[in-house]
PDB file of C-alpha atoms in Angstrom:
ATOM      1  CA  UNK A   1       0.141   0.034  -0.098  1.00 40.00           C
ATOM      2  CA  UNK A   2       1.184   3.202  -1.026  1.00 45.00           C
ATOM      3  CA  UNK A   3       1.697   5.946   2.103  1.00 47.00           C
ATOM      4  CA  UNK A   4       0.430   9.754   1.040  1.00 53.00           C
ATOM      5  CA  UNK A   5       2.282  12.162   1.689  1.00 63.00           C
ATOM      6  CA  UNK A   6       0.669  15.416   2.227  1.00 58.00           C
ATOM      7  CA  UNK A   7       0.379  18.333  -0.364  1.00 55.00           C
ATOM      8  CA  UNK A   8      -1.276  21.727   0.707  1.00 49.00           C
ATOM      9  CA  UNK A   9      -2.177  22.176  -2.692  1.00 43.00           C
ATOM     10  CA  UNK A  10      -4.906  19.812  -2.681  1.00 45.00           C
ATOM     11  CA  UNK A  11      -5.566  20.086   0.989  1.00 48.00           C
ATOM     12  CA  UNK A  12      -4.373  20.875   4.575  1.00 54.00           C
ATOM     13  CA  UNK A  13      -5.766  17.598   6.291  1.00 55.00           C
ATOM     14  CA  UNK A  14      -3.420  15.787   8.341  1.00 60.00           C
ATOM     15  CA  UNK A  15      -0.688  18.819   8.112  1.00 71.00           C
ATOM     16  CA  UNK A  16      -0.470  20.565  12.061  1.00 88.00           C
ATOM     17  CA  UNK A  17       0.481  24.068  10.662  1.00 90.00           C
ATOM     18  CA  UNK A  18       0.083  25.937  14.001  1.00 91.00           C
ATOM     19  CA  UNK A  19       1.333  23.663  16.439  1.00 93.00           C
ATOM     20  CA  UNK A  20       4.935  22.914  14.202  1.00 95.00           C
ATOM     21  CA  UNK A  21       5.096  26.551  14.353  1.00 97.00           C
ATOM     22  CA  UNK A  22       4.328  27.065  18.613  1.00 97.00           C
ATOM     23  CA  UNK A  23       7.509  23.871  18.405  1.00 98.00           C
ATOM     24  CA  UNK A  24       9.801  26.756  16.330  1.00 98.00           C
ATOM     25  CA  UNK A  25       8.858  29.567  18.002  1.00 98.00           C
ATOM     26  CA  UNK A  26       9.394  27.506  21.207  1.00 98.00           C
ATOM     27  CA  UNK A  27      12.739  26.349  19.867  1.00 98.00           C
ATOM     28  CA  UNK A  28      13.374  30.315  19.151  1.00 98.00           C
ATOM     29  CA  UNK A  29      12.670  31.683  21.955  1.00 98.00           C
ATOM     30  CA  UNK A  30      15.244  28.989  23.974  1.00 98.00           C
ATOM     31  CA  UNK A  31      17.960  29.938  21.578  1.00 98.00           C
ATOM     32  CA  UNK A  32      17.915  33.501  22.351  1.00 97.00           C
ATOM     33  CA  UNK A  33      17.113  33.103  26.033  1.00 97.00           C
ATOM     34  CA  UNK A  34      19.999  31.193  26.491  1.00 97.00           C
ATOM     35  CA  UNK A  35      22.391  33.681  24.477  1.00 96.00           C
ATOM     36  CA  UNK A  36      23.126  31.301  21.331  1.00 97.00           C
ATOM     37  CA  UNK A  37      24.106  32.412  17.760  1.00 96.00           C
ATOM     38  CA  UNK A  38      25.094  36.305  16.870  1.00 95.00           C
ATOM     39  CA  UNK A  39      24.004  38.753  19.343  1.00 95.00           C
ATOM     40  CA  UNK A  40      22.696  40.660  16.268  1.00 96.00           C
ATOM     41  CA  UNK A  41      20.390  37.952  15.466  1.00 95.00           C
ATOM     42  CA  UNK A  42      19.640  37.533  19.660  1.00 95.00           C
ATOM     43  CA  UNK A  43      18.826  41.278  19.469  1.00 96.00           C
ATOM     44  CA  UNK A  44      16.811  41.083  15.899  1.00 98.00           C
ATOM     45  CA  UNK A  45      14.382  38.198  16.728  1.00 97.00           C
ATOM     46  CA  UNK A  46      13.835  39.066  20.392  1.00 96.00           C
ATOM     47  CA  UNK A  47      12.630  42.776  19.143  1.00 97.00           C
ATOM     48  CA  UNK A  48      10.711  40.983  16.203  1.00 98.00           C
ATOM     49  CA  UNK A  49       8.833  38.993  18.608  1.00 97.00           C
ATOM     50  CA  UNK A  50       7.602  41.723  20.945  1.00 97.00           C
ATOM     51  CA  UNK A  51       6.483  43.584  17.650  1.00 97.00           C
ATOM     52  CA  UNK A  52       4.260  40.210  16.623  1.00 97.00           C
ATOM     53  CA  UNK A  53       2.675  40.346  20.072  1.00 96.00           C
ATOM     54  CA  UNK A  54       1.641  43.772  19.841  1.00 97.00           C
ATOM     55  CA  UNK A  55       0.269  43.255  16.463  1.00 96.00           C
ATOM     56  CA  UNK A  56      -1.291  40.181  17.639  1.00 96.00           C
ATOM     57  CA  UNK A  57       0.385  38.003  14.601  1.00 96.00           C
ATOM     58  CA  UNK A  58       0.121  33.821  15.051  1.00 96.00           C
ATOM     59  CA  UNK A  59       3.566  32.349  15.137  1.00 97.00           C
ATOM     60  CA  UNK A  60       2.842  30.683  11.437  1.00 96.00           C
ATOM     61  CA  UNK A  61       2.362  33.804  10.268  1.00 96.00           C
ATOM     62  CA  UNK A  62       5.478  35.195  12.234  1.00 98.00           C
ATOM     63  CA  UNK A  63       7.132  32.484  10.615  1.00 98.00           C
ATOM     64  CA  UNK A  64       5.668  33.352   6.859  1.00 96.00           C
ATOM     65  CA  UNK A  65       7.195  36.565   7.367  1.00 97.00           C
ATOM     66  CA  UNK A  66      10.792  35.572   8.897  1.00 98.00           C
ATOM     67  CA  UNK A  67      12.028  32.213   6.843  1.00 98.00           C
ATOM     68  CA  UNK A  68      15.099  33.571   5.430  1.00 98.00           C
ATOM     69  CA  UNK A  69      16.591  35.406   8.715  1.00 98.00           C
ATOM     70  CA  UNK A  70      15.262  32.375  10.440  1.00 98.00           C
ATOM     71  CA  UNK A  71      16.987  30.146   8.091  1.00 98.00           C
ATOM     72  CA  UNK A  72      20.292  32.418   8.643  1.00 97.00           C
ATOM     73  CA  UNK A  73      19.478  32.202  12.576  1.00 98.00           C
ATOM     74  CA  UNK A  74      19.130  28.878  12.863  1.00 98.00           C
ATOM     75  CA  UNK A  75      22.211  27.822  10.939  1.00 98.00           C
ATOM     76  CA  UNK A  76      24.725  30.429  13.102  1.00 97.00           C
ATOM     77  CA  UNK A  77      23.153  28.420  15.859  1.00 97.00           C
ATOM     78  CA  UNK A  78      23.987  24.812  14.274  1.00 97.00           C
ATOM     79  CA  UNK A  79      20.534  23.639  14.873  1.00 98.00           C
ATOM     80  CA  UNK A  80      19.905  21.201  12.062  1.00 98.00           C
ATOM     81  CA  UNK A  81      16.752  20.032  14.136  1.00 98.00           C
ATOM     82  CA  UNK A  82      15.096  23.617  13.744  1.00 98.00           C
ATOM     83  CA  UNK A  83      16.277  24.029  10.122  1.00 98.00           C
ATOM     84  CA  UNK A  84      14.514  20.630   9.298  1.00 98.00           C
ATOM     85  CA  UNK A  85      11.369  22.016  11.273  1.00 98.00           C
ATOM     86  CA  UNK A  86      11.590  25.454   9.521  1.00 98.00           C
ATOM     87  CA  UNK A  87      11.873  23.546   6.071  1.00 97.00           C
ATOM     88  CA  UNK A  88       8.648  21.705   6.728  1.00 94.00           C
ATOM     89  CA  UNK A  89       6.806  24.505   7.755  1.00 95.00           C
ATOM     90  CA  UNK A  90       7.588  26.292   4.836  1.00 94.00           C
ATOM     91  CA  UNK A  91       6.582  23.608   2.296  1.00 90.00           C
ATOM     92  CA  UNK A  92       3.732  22.601   4.175  1.00 89.00           C
ATOM     93  CA  UNK A  93       2.520  25.674   5.366  1.00 88.00           C
ATOM     94  CA  UNK A  94       3.887  28.625   3.826  1.00 85.00           C
TER      95      UNK A  94
END
């Protein structure tokens, strides 16, 4: 039996975009809190997260707007698991 693959262009069924976005944001916040990566990224994302909260944007919206900078920061942190999750979110949800 062939295993089905999710495809956002067909349906968002079985794609948990919000849960995965929340998970990635938890990882991001932890990296910032621990002082991982270059200081410029820590300041940048601290500022952007504050802005996100003021504007009441959800985590998926935030990730969609910060894809390239998130890739750069997570590479700087050498977090392969977070990069894989970001890629999955980009492919399935953004």
